[in-house]
XYZ file of C-alpha atoms in Angstrom:
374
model
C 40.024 -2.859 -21.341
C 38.219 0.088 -22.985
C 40.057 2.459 -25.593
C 38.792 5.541 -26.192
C 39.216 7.823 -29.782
C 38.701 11.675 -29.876
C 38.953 13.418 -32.648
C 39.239 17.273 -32.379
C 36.540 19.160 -33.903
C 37.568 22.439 -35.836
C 35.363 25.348 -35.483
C 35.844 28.149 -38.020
C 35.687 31.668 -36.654
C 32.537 33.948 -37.817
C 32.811 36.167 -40.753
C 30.897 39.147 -42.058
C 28.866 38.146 -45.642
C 30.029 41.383 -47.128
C 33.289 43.670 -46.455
C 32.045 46.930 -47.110
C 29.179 49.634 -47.333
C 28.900 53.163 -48.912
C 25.718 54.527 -48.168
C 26.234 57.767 -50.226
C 25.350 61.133 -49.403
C 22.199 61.113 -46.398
C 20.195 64.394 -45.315
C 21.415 64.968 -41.677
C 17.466 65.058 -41.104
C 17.257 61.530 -42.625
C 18.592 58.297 -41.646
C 19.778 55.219 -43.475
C 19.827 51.608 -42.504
C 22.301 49.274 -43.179
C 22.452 45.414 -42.370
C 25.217 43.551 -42.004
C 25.370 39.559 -41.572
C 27.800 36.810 -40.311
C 26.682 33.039 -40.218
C 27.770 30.023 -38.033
C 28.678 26.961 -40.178
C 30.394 25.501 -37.487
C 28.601 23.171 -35.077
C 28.962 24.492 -31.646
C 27.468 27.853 -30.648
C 30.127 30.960 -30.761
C 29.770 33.486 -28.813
C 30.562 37.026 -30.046
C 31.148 40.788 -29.973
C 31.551 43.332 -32.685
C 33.837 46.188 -31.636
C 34.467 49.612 -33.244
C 38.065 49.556 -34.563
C 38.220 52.867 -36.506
C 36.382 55.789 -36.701
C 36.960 59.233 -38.297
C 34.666 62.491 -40.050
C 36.547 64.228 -42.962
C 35.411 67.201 -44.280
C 33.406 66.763 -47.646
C 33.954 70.510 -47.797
C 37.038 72.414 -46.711
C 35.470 74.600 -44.405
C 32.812 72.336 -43.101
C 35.043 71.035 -39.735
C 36.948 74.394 -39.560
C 37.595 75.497 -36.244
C 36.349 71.790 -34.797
C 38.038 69.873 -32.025
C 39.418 66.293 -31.534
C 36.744 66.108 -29.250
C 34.516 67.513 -31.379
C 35.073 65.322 -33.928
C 35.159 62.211 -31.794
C 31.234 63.015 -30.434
C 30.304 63.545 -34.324
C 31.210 60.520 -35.393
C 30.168 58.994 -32.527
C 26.615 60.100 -32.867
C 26.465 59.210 -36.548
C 25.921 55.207 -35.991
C 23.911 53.570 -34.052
C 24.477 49.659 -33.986
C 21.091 47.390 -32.834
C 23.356 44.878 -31.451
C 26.991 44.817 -30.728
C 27.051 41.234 -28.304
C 25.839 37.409 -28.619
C 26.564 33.691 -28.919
C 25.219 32.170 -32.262
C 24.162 29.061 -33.027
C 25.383 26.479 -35.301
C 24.133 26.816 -39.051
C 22.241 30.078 -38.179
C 23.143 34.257 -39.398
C 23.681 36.425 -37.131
C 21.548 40.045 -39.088
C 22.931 43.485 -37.404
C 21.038 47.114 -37.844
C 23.381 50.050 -38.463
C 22.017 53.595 -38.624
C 23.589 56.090 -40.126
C 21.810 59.470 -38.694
C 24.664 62.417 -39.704
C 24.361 65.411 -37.594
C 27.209 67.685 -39.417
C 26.360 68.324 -43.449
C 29.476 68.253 -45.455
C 31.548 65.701 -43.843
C 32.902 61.806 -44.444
C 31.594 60.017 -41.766
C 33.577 56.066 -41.904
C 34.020 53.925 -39.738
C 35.493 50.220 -39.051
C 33.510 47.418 -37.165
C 35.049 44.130 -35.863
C 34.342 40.765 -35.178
C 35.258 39.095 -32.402
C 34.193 34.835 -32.564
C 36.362 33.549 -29.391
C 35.967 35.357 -26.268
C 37.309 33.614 -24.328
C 40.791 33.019 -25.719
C 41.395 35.791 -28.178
C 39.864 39.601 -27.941
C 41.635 40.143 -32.003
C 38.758 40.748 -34.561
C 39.050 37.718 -37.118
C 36.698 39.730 -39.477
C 35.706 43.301 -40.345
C 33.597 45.566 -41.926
C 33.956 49.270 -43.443
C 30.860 51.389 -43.838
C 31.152 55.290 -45.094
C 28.481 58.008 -45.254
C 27.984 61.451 -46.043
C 26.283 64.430 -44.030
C 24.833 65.807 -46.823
C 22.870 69.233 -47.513
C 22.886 71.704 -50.289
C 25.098 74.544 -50.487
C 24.684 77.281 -52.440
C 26.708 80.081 -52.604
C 27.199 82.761 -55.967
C 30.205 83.263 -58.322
C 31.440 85.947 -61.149
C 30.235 84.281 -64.559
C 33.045 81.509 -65.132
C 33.399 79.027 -68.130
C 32.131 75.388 -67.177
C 35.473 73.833 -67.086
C 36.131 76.384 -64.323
C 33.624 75.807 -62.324
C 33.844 72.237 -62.743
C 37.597 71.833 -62.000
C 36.464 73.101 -58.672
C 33.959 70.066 -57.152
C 36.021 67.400 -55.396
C 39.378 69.659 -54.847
C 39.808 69.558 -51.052
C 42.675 72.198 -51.490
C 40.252 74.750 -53.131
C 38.228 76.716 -49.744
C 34.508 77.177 -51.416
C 34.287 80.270 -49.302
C 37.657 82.016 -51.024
C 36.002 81.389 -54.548
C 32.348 81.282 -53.988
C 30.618 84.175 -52.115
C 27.485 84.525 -50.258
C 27.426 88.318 -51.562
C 27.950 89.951 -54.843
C 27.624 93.516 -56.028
C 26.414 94.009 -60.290
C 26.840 97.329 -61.606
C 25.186 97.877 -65.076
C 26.437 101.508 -65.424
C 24.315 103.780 -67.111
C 22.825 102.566 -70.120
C 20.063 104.911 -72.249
C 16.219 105.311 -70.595
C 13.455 102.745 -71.910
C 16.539 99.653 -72.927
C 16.954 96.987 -71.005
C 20.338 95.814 -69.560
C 21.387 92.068 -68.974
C 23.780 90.708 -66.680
C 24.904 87.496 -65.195
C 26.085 85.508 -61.724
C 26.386 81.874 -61.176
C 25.030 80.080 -58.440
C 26.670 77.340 -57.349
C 25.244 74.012 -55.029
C 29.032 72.301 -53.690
C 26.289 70.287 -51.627
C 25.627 66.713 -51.664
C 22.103 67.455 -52.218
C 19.827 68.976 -54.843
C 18.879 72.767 -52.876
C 15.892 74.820 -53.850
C 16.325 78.183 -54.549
C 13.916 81.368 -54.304
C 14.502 85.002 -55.042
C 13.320 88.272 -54.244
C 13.911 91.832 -55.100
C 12.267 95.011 -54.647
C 12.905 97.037 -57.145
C 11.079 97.060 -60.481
C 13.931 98.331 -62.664
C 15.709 94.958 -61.477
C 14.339 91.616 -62.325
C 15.961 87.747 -62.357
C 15.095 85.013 -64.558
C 14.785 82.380 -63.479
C 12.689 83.307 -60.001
C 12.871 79.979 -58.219
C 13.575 76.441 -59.133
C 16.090 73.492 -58.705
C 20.102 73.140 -58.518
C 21.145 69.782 -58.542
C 24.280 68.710 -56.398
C 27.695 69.576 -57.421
C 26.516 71.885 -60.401
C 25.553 75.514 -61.052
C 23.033 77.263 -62.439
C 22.768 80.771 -64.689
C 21.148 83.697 -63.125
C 20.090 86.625 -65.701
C 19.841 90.130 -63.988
C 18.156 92.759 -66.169
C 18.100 96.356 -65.691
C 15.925 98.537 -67.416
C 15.399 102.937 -66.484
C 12.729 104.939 -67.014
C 13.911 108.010 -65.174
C 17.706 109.634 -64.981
C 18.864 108.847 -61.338
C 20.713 106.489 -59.667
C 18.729 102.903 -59.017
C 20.286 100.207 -56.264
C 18.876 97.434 -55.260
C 19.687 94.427 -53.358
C 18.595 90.787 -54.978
C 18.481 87.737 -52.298
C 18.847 84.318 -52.916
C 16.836 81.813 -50.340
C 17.771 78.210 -49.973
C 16.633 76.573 -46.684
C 20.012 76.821 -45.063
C 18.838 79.479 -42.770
C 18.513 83.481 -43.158
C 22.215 83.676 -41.737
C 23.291 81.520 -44.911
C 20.804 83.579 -47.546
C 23.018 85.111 -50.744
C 22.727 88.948 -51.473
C 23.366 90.463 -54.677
C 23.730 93.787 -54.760
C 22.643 95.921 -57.946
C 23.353 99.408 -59.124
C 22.678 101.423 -62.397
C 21.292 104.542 -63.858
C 19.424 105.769 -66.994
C 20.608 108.660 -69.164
C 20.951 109.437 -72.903
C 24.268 108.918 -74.957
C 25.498 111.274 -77.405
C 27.405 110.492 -80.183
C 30.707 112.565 -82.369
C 33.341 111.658 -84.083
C 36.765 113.567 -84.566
C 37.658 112.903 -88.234
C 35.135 113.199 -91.371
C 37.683 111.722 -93.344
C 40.471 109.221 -93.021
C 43.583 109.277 -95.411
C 45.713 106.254 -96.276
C 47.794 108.213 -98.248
C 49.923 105.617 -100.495
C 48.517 102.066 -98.789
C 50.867 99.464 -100.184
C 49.832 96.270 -102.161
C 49.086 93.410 -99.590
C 50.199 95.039 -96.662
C 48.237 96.563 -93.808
C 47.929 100.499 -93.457
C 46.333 102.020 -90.021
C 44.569 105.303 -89.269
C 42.819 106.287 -86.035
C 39.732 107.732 -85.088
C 38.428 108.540 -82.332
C 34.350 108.205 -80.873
C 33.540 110.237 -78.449
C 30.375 109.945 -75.895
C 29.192 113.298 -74.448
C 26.129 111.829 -73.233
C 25.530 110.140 -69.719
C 24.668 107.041 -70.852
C 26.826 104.509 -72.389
C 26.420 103.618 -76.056
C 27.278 100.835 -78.642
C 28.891 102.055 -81.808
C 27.855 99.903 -84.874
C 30.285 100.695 -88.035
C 29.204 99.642 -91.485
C 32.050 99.637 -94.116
C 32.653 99.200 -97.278
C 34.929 97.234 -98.989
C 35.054 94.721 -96.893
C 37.405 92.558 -98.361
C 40.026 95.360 -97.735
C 38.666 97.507 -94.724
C 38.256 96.398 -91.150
C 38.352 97.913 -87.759
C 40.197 96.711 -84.295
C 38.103 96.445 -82.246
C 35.347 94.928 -85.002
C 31.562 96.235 -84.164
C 29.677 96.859 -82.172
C 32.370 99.028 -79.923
C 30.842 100.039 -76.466
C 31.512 103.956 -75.319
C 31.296 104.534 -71.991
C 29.383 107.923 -70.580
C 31.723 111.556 -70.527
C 34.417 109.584 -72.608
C 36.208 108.716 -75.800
C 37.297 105.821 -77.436
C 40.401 105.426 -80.061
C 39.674 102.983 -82.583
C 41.845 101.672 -85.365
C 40.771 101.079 -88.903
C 42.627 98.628 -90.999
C 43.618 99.221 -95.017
C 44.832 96.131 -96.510
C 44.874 96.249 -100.498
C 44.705 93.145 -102.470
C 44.843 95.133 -106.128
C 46.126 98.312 -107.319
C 43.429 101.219 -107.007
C 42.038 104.049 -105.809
C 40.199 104.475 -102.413
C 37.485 106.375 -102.381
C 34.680 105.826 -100.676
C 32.444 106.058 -96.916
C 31.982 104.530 -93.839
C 28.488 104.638 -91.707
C 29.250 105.237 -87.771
C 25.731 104.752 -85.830
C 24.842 104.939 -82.149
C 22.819 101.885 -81.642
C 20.688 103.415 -79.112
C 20.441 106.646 -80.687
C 19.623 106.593 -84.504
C 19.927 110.452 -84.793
C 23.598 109.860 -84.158
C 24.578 108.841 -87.996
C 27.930 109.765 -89.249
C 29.429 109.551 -92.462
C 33.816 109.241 -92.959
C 35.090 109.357 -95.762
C 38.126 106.624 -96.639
C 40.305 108.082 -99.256
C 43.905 107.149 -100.133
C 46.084 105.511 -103.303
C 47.495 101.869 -103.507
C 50.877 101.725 -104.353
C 53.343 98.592 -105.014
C 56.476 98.172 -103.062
C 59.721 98.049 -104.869
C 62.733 96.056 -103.545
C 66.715 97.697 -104.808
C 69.464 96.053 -104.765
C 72.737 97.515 -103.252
Protein backbone atom coordinates (compact mmCIF):
# COMPACT_ATOMS: atom_id res chain seq x y z
CA UNK A 1 0.00 0.00 0.00
CA UNK A 2 1.37 3.40 -1.10
CA UNK A 3 0.39 6.75 0.80
CA UNK A 4 0.77 9.71 -0.79
CA UNK A 5 1.45 13.52 1.03
CA UNK A 6 0.74 16.87 -0.81
CA UNK A 7 1.33 19.79 0.56
CA UNK A 8 -0.21 22.95 -1.08
CA UNK A 9 2.16 25.39 -2.33
CA UNK A 10 1.24 29.18 -1.75
CA UNK A 11 2.00 31.52 -4.48
CA UNK A 12 1.96 35.22 -3.58
CA UNK A 13 0.36 37.52 -6.11
CA UNK A 14 2.81 40.12 -8.04
CA UNK A 15 3.32 43.54 -6.74
CA UNK A 16 4.61 46.79 -8.16
CA UNK A 17 8.30 47.82 -6.36
CA UNK A 18 7.07 51.34 -6.00
CA UNK A 19 3.37 52.90 -5.58
CA UNK A 20 3.71 56.05 -7.19
CA UNK A 21 5.35 58.52 -9.80
CA UNK A 22 5.25 62.36 -10.32
CA UNK A 23 7.09 63.18 -13.23
CA UNK A 24 6.67 67.01 -12.84
CA UNK A 25 5.97 69.48 -15.34
CA UNK A 26 7.12 67.95 -19.25
CA UNK A 27 7.25 70.22 -22.53
CA UNK A 28 4.32 68.80 -24.65
CA UNK A 29 7.26 68.64 -27.34
CA UNK A 30 9.24 66.42 -24.91
CA UNK A 31 8.66 63.13 -23.48
CA UNK A 32 9.51 61.43 -20.22
CA UNK A 33 10.11 57.84 -19.37
CA UNK A 34 9.11 56.16 -16.50
CA UNK A 35 9.78 52.43 -15.37
CA UNK A 36 7.90 50.61 -13.27
CA UNK A 37 8.79 46.97 -11.82
CA UNK A 38 7.03 43.93 -10.18
CA UNK A 39 9.06 40.68 -9.30
CA UNK A 40 8.03 36.95 -8.96
CA UNK A 41 9.25 35.43 -5.64
CA UNK A 42 7.00 32.76 -5.95
CA UNK A 43 8.03 29.55 -7.70
CA UNK A 44 5.68 28.89 -10.48
CA UNK A 45 5.40 31.27 -13.44
CA UNK A 46 2.32 33.94 -13.15
CA UNK A 47 0.90 35.10 -15.79
CA UNK A 48 -0.24 38.75 -15.95
CA UNK A 49 -1.91 41.92 -17.25
CA UNK A 50 -1.72 45.50 -16.17
CA UNK A 51 -4.97 47.36 -16.80
CA UNK A 52 -5.76 51.11 -16.74
CA UNK A 53 -8.07 51.69 -13.74
CA UNK A 54 -8.28 55.53 -13.66
CA UNK A 55 -7.57 58.15 -15.80
CA UNK A 56 -8.33 61.92 -15.78
CA UNK A 57 -6.60 65.65 -17.22
CA UNK A 58 -7.28 68.61 -14.81
CA UNK A 59 -6.62 71.86 -15.77
CA UNK A 60 -3.22 73.26 -14.35
CA UNK A 61 -4.74 76.53 -15.50
CA UNK A 62 -8.38 77.55 -15.31
CA UNK A 63 -8.87 78.24 -18.76
CA UNK A 64 -6.62 75.67 -20.24
CA UNK A 65 -9.67 72.78 -20.81
CA UNK A 66 -12.35 75.53 -21.25
CA UNK A 67 -14.81 74.75 -23.69
CA UNK A 68 -13.35 70.84 -23.87
CA UNK A 69 -15.48 67.74 -24.07
CA UNK A 70 -15.76 64.41 -22.13
CA UNK A 71 -14.60 63.10 -25.19
CA UNK A 72 -12.18 65.44 -25.54
CA UNK A 73 -10.74 64.88 -22.50
CA UNK A 74 -10.88 61.12 -22.66
CA UNK A 75 -8.56 61.16 -26.19
CA UNK A 76 -6.08 63.64 -24.19
CA UNK A 77 -5.39 61.60 -21.65
CA UNK A 78 -5.44 58.82 -23.63
CA UNK A 79 -2.70 60.00 -25.88
CA UNK A 80 -0.53 61.15 -22.99
CA UNK A 81 0.87 57.44 -22.01
CA UNK A 82 2.09 55.07 -23.84
CA UNK A 83 2.79 51.68 -21.93
CA UNK A 84 5.71 49.20 -23.72
CA UNK A 85 3.96 46.30 -22.35
CA UNK A 86 0.64 45.82 -20.77
CA UNK A 87 0.52 41.50 -20.95
CA UNK A 88 2.84 38.41 -19.81
CA UNK A 89 3.52 35.37 -17.63
CA UNK A 90 6.70 35.83 -15.39
CA UNK A 91 8.89 33.58 -14.15
CA UNK A 92 9.77 32.54 -10.76
CA UNK A 93 12.49 34.79 -8.96
CA UNK A 94 12.63 37.15 -12.03
CA UNK A 95 11.20 41.34 -12.40
CA UNK A 96 9.00 42.01 -14.61
CA UNK A 97 10.59 46.16 -15.96
CA UNK A 98 7.59 48.20 -17.80
CA UNK A 99 8.25 51.56 -20.09
CA UNK A 100 5.72 54.36 -19.55
CA UNK A 101 5.84 57.49 -21.70
CA UNK A 102 4.50 60.38 -20.79
CA UNK A 103 4.24 62.55 -24.23
CA UNK A 104 1.48 65.55 -23.12
CA UNK A 105 -0.20 67.02 -26.04
CA UNK A 106 -2.36 69.87 -24.09
CA UNK A 107 0.08 72.52 -21.99
CA UNK A 108 -1.50 73.45 -18.77
CA UNK A 109 -3.19 70.40 -17.66
CA UNK A 110 -2.83 67.37 -14.83
CA UNK A 111 -2.49 64.47 -16.72
CA UNK A 112 -2.85 61.13 -13.83
CA UNK A 113 -3.60 58.17 -14.21
CA UNK A 114 -4.00 54.63 -12.31
CA UNK A 115 -2.42 51.28 -13.60
CA UNK A 116 -3.31 47.77 -12.26
CA UNK A 117 -2.03 44.55 -11.74
CA UNK A 118 -3.60 41.67 -12.48
CA UNK A 119 -1.35 38.13 -11.19
CA UNK A 120 -4.26 35.35 -11.66
CA UNK A 121 -5.99 35.28 -14.85
CA UNK A 122 -7.49 32.77 -14.72
CA UNK A 123 -9.50 32.93 -11.51
CA UNK A 124 -9.66 36.56 -10.59
CA UNK A 125 -9.68 39.72 -13.22
CA UNK A 126 -9.36 42.26 -9.57
CA UNK A 127 -5.95 44.15 -9.65
CA UNK A 128 -4.03 42.88 -6.41
CA UNK A 129 -1.58 45.86 -6.92
CA UNK A 130 -1.44 49.38 -8.37
CA UNK A 131 0.36 52.17 -9.40
CA UNK A 132 -0.34 56.12 -9.68
CA UNK A 133 1.75 58.18 -12.05
CA UNK A 134 0.92 62.16 -12.63
CA UNK A 135 2.36 64.61 -15.18
CA UNK A 136 2.09 67.97 -16.35
CA UNK A 137 1.61 69.49 -19.99
CA UNK A 138 3.73 72.14 -19.42
CA UNK A 139 4.62 75.46 -21.48
CA UNK A 140 5.19 79.01 -20.54
CA UNK A 141 2.60 81.51 -20.34
CA UNK A 142 3.04 84.86 -20.34
CA UNK A 143 0.60 87.31 -20.24
CA UNK A 144 0.99 91.34 -18.71
CA UNK A 145 -0.50 92.95 -15.54
CA UNK A 146 -0.98 96.69 -13.97
CA UNK A 147 2.16 97.05 -11.54
CA UNK A 148 0.97 94.94 -8.37
CA UNK A 149 2.88 94.37 -5.01
CA UNK A 150 4.58 90.78 -4.88
CA UNK A 151 2.26 89.35 -2.39
CA UNK A 152 -0.39 90.09 -5.04
CA UNK A 153 0.89 88.60 -7.64
CA UNK A 154 2.00 85.76 -5.72
CA UNK A 155 -1.32 84.97 -3.94
CA UNK A 156 -2.37 84.35 -7.47
CA UNK A 157 -0.12 81.00 -8.70
CA UNK A 158 -1.84 77.78 -7.65
CA UNK A 159 -5.55 79.38 -7.07
CA UNK A 160 -7.70 77.32 -9.47
CA UNK A 161 -10.65 79.76 -8.64
CA UNK A 162 -8.65 82.83 -9.92
CA UNK A 163 -9.22 82.78 -14.30
CA UNK A 164 -5.50 84.10 -15.42
CA UNK A 165 -7.28 85.65 -18.34
CA UNK A 166 -9.75 87.98 -15.94
CA UNK A 167 -6.51 89.30 -14.13
CA UNK A 168 -3.74 88.97 -16.56
CA UNK A 169 -4.11 90.50 -20.08
CA UNK A 170 -2.53 89.88 -23.32
CA UNK A 171 -3.01 93.80 -24.02
CA UNK A 172 -2.37 96.89 -22.09
CA UNK A 173 -2.62 100.56 -22.93
CA UNK A 174 0.27 103.21 -20.82
CA UNK A 175 -0.46 106.72 -21.03
CA UNK A 176 2.40 109.02 -19.75
CA UNK A 177 0.42 112.28 -20.31
CA UNK A 178 2.28 115.13 -21.28
CA UNK A 179 5.33 115.68 -19.49
CA UNK A 180 7.90 118.83 -20.54
CA UNK A 181 10.14 118.37 -24.07
CA UNK A 182 13.83 116.90 -23.64
CA UNK A 183 12.73 114.74 -19.87
CA UNK A 184 12.28 111.45 -19.87
CA UNK A 185 9.17 109.65 -18.48
CA UNK A 186 9.17 106.13 -16.72
CA UNK A 187 6.51 103.74 -16.41
CA UNK A 188 5.86 100.21 -15.48
CA UNK A 189 3.83 96.69 -16.42
CA UNK A 190 4.43 93.30 -15.12
CA UNK A 191 4.78 90.36 -17.07
CA UNK A 192 3.75 87.43 -15.76
CA UNK A 193 4.82 83.40 -16.82
CA UNK A 194 1.59 81.19 -14.89
CA UNK A 195 3.47 78.44 -17.07
CA UNK A 196 5.12 75.41 -15.92
CA UNK A 197 8.06 76.39 -17.85
CA UNK A 198 10.72 79.08 -17.92
CA UNK A 199 9.40 81.32 -21.44
CA UNK A 200 11.69 83.62 -23.32
CA UNK A 201 10.65 86.85 -23.98
CA UNK A 202 11.53 89.49 -26.86
CA UNK A 203 10.29 92.97 -27.53
CA UNK A 204 9.88 95.36 -30.14
CA UNK A 205 8.72 98.84 -30.69
CA UNK A 206 8.88 101.35 -33.28
CA UNK A 207 8.94 104.37 -32.00
CA UNK A 208 12.03 106.15 -30.69
CA UNK A 209 10.35 108.32 -28.06
CA UNK A 210 9.35 104.80 -26.47
CA UNK A 211 11.90 102.40 -25.25
CA UNK A 212 11.77 99.09 -22.68
CA UNK A 213 14.38 97.90 -20.47
CA UNK A 214 14.92 95.10 -20.31
CA UNK A 215 14.69 94.12 -24.35
CA UNK A 216 14.70 90.34 -24.11
CA UNK A 217 15.64 87.78 -21.58
CA UNK A 218 14.27 85.00 -19.21
CA UNK A 219 10.99 84.55 -16.91
CA UNK A 220 11.17 81.67 -14.89
CA UNK A 221 7.89 79.60 -14.18
CA UNK A 222 5.31 80.82 -11.87
CA UNK A 223 7.01 84.35 -11.40
CA UNK A 224 7.00 87.81 -13.01
CA UNK A 225 9.20 90.06 -14.20
CA UNK A 226 9.43 94.23 -14.23
CA UNK A 227 9.11 95.94 -17.49
CA UNK A 228 10.33 99.80 -17.49
CA UNK A 229 8.64 101.91 -20.32
CA UNK A 230 10.26 105.31 -20.84
CA UNK A 231 8.98 108.14 -22.71
CA UNK A 232 10.93 110.93 -23.65
CA UNK A 233 9.57 114.22 -26.45
CA UNK A 234 11.41 116.24 -28.43
CA UNK A 235 8.61 117.90 -30.35
CA UNK A 236 4.90 119.13 -29.01
CA UNK A 237 2.44 116.55 -30.59
CA UNK A 238 0.84 113.64 -29.73
CA UNK A 239 3.25 110.27 -29.82
CA UNK A 240 1.48 106.51 -29.75
CA UNK A 241 3.00 103.64 -30.10
CA UNK A 242 2.34 100.07 -29.72
CA UNK A 243 5.13 97.82 -27.67
CA UNK A 244 4.87 93.82 -28.35
CA UNK A 245 5.91 91.21 -26.28
CA UNK A 246 7.09 87.77 -28.19
CA UNK A 247 7.25 84.48 -26.41
CA UNK A 248 7.11 81.39 -28.70
CA UNK A 249 3.47 80.71 -28.02
CA UNK A 250 2.52 81.81 -31.43
CA UNK A 251 1.75 85.44 -33.02
CA UNK A 252 -2.03 84.82 -31.99
CA UNK A 253 -0.73 84.60 -28.23
CA UNK A 254 1.95 87.77 -28.65
CA UNK A 255 1.20 90.70 -25.77
CA UNK A 256 0.61 94.36 -27.03
CA UNK A 257 1.16 97.31 -25.03
CA UNK A 258 -0.11 100.19 -26.16
CA UNK A 259 1.66 103.68 -25.42
CA UNK A 260 0.57 107.27 -25.65
CA UNK A 261 2.09 110.70 -24.56
CA UNK A 262 2.97 114.14 -25.62
CA UNK A 263 5.64 116.84 -24.98
CA UNK A 264 4.82 120.42 -23.99
CA UNK A 265 6.10 123.02 -21.47
CA UNK A 266 4.52 123.59 -17.91
CA UNK A 267 3.97 126.86 -16.47
CA UNK A 268 3.97 127.60 -13.09
CA UNK A 269 1.67 130.46 -10.54
CA UNK A 270 0.61 130.54 -7.44
CA UNK A 271 -2.56 132.37 -5.95
CA UNK A 272 -1.33 133.69 -2.57
CA UNK A 273 2.17 135.61 -1.91
CA UNK A 274 1.47 135.33 1.55
CA UNK A 275 -0.21 132.98 3.96
CA UNK A 276 -1.64 134.22 7.40
CA UNK A 277 -2.05 132.06 10.49
CA UNK A 278 -3.41 134.72 12.25
CA UNK A 279 -3.29 133.64 16.14
CA UNK A 280 -1.86 129.74 15.62
CA UNK A 281 -2.33 128.20 19.03
CA UNK A 282 0.45 126.51 21.18
CA UNK A 283 0.70 122.75 20.14
CA UNK A 284 -2.12 122.60 18.02
CA UNK A 285 -2.34 122.45 14.24
CA UNK A 286 -3.46 125.64 12.17
CA UNK A 287 -4.27 125.18 8.19
CA UNK A 288 -4.18 127.63 5.28
CA UNK A 289 -4.60 126.82 1.58
CA UNK A 290 -2.96 127.61 -1.45
CA UNK A 291 -3.46 126.89 -4.48
CA UNK A 292 -0.71 125.90 -7.69
CA UNK A 293 -1.83 126.40 -10.72
CA UNK A 294 -0.36 124.87 -14.21
CA UNK A 295 -1.11 127.00 -17.31
CA UNK A 296 1.27 125.16 -19.29
CA UNK A 297 0.59 121.90 -21.41
CA UNK A 298 2.79 119.85 -19.80
CA UNK A 299 2.53 118.46 -16.43
CA UNK A 300 4.90 119.60 -13.69
CA UNK A 301 6.29 118.55 -10.21
CA UNK A 302 6.11 121.21 -7.56
CA UNK A 303 9.09 120.98 -5.08
CA UNK A 304 8.37 123.26 -1.79
CA UNK A 305 11.24 124.16 0.47
CA UNK A 306 10.17 125.48 3.96
CA UNK A 307 11.33 126.74 6.72
CA UNK A 308 10.88 125.91 10.05
CA UNK A 309 10.54 122.68 9.69
CA UNK A 310 9.97 121.55 12.97
CA UNK A 311 6.66 123.59 12.85
CA UNK A 312 5.67 123.88 9.04
CA UNK A 313 4.63 121.08 6.75
CA UNK A 314 2.46 120.62 3.77
CA UNK A 315 -0.35 117.77 2.88
CA UNK A 316 0.47 116.51 0.35
CA UNK A 317 4.52 116.68 1.36
CA UNK A 318 6.83 117.42 -1.93
CA UNK A 319 7.23 116.95 -4.68
CA UNK A 320 3.27 117.60 -5.64
CA UNK A 321 2.56 116.69 -9.38
CA UNK A 322 0.26 119.43 -11.45
CA UNK A 323 -1.34 118.20 -14.17
CA UNK A 324 -1.48 120.40 -17.68
CA UNK A 325 -4.54 123.44 -17.91
CA UNK A 326 -5.15 122.79 -14.08
CA UNK A 327 -4.83 123.68 -10.44
CA UNK A 328 -4.05 122.04 -7.44
CA UNK A 329 -5.22 123.02 -3.66
CA UNK A 330 -2.66 122.25 -1.26
CA UNK A 331 -2.71 122.54 2.49
CA UNK A 332 0.05 123.88 4.63
CA UNK A 333 0.29 122.85 8.20
CA UNK A 334 1.22 125.42 11.35
CA UNK A 335 1.89 123.54 14.40
CA UNK A 336 3.73 125.71 17.19
CA UNK A 337 5.77 124.08 19.79
CA UNK A 338 6.80 127.67 21.62
CA UNK A 339 5.35 130.99 21.86
CA UNK A 340 6.53 133.35 18.89
CA UNK A 341 6.23 135.17 16.06
CA UNK A 342 5.98 133.80 12.43
CA UNK A 343 7.61 135.45 10.07
CA UNK A 344 9.27 134.14 7.50
CA UNK A 345 9.23 132.42 3.47
CA UNK A 346 8.59 129.52 1.67
CA UNK A 347 10.41 128.56 -1.87
CA UNK A 348 7.71 127.02 -4.47
CA UNK A 349 9.82 125.65 -7.65
CA UNK A 350 8.72 123.92 -10.83
CA UNK A 351 11.08 121.07 -11.06
CA UNK A 352 11.14 121.10 -14.71
CA UNK A 353 11.11 124.68 -15.09
CA UNK A 354 13.64 126.63 -12.83
CA UNK A 355 12.34 130.07 -14.07
CA UNK A 356 9.20 129.18 -12.19
CA UNK A 357 10.55 130.29 -8.49
CA UNK A 358 8.12 131.68 -6.08
CA UNK A 359 8.50 133.14 -2.86
CA UNK A 360 5.22 133.07 0.12
CA UNK A 361 5.49 134.60 2.78
CA UNK A 362 4.25 132.67 6.27
CA UNK A 363 3.27 135.25 8.75
CA UNK A 364 1.02 134.85 11.81
CA UNK A 365 1.25 135.06 15.98
CA UNK A 366 1.30 132.03 18.45
CA UNK A 367 -1.03 132.30 21.04
CA UNK A 368 -1.78 129.93 24.22
CA UNK A 369 -5.16 128.51 24.80
CA UNK A 370 -6.92 129.29 27.98
CA UNK A 371 -9.43 126.86 29.59
CA UNK A 372 -12.59 128.86 32.07
CA UNK A 373 -14.37 127.39 34.29
CA UNK A 374 -18.23 127.80 34.47
Amino acid sequence: MFTFDFKAISQPSLQFNSLHSELGPVSIQDSKVEIVSFTNIGVVPVPWALVVLESKVSPALPQSLSNRSNDDLEAITASSYRISKDLGTLKPGKTQEITIYFEPSLPHTICQMKLGLISDLFNNNNAESTFSISGIGASPFLRLNDIKTTEELSEMFGKHTVNADENLQKQLSVNFGSIKLATKKKKSVMLVNCGALDGHFRIENISSRFTTTPREGTIRAQSFRRIDIFFEPLFEKVFNDVIRVTWGGGSDQDLTIHTMGSGGHPSLQVTSKSIDFQVALLNLPSRQELTLLNNGNAETFVDIELPLKHYIRTEPVAPIIVEPHSSRTIIVVFTPRKLFTLNCEMRVQSLENKHDVFYVKLLGTVGRSHNFDN
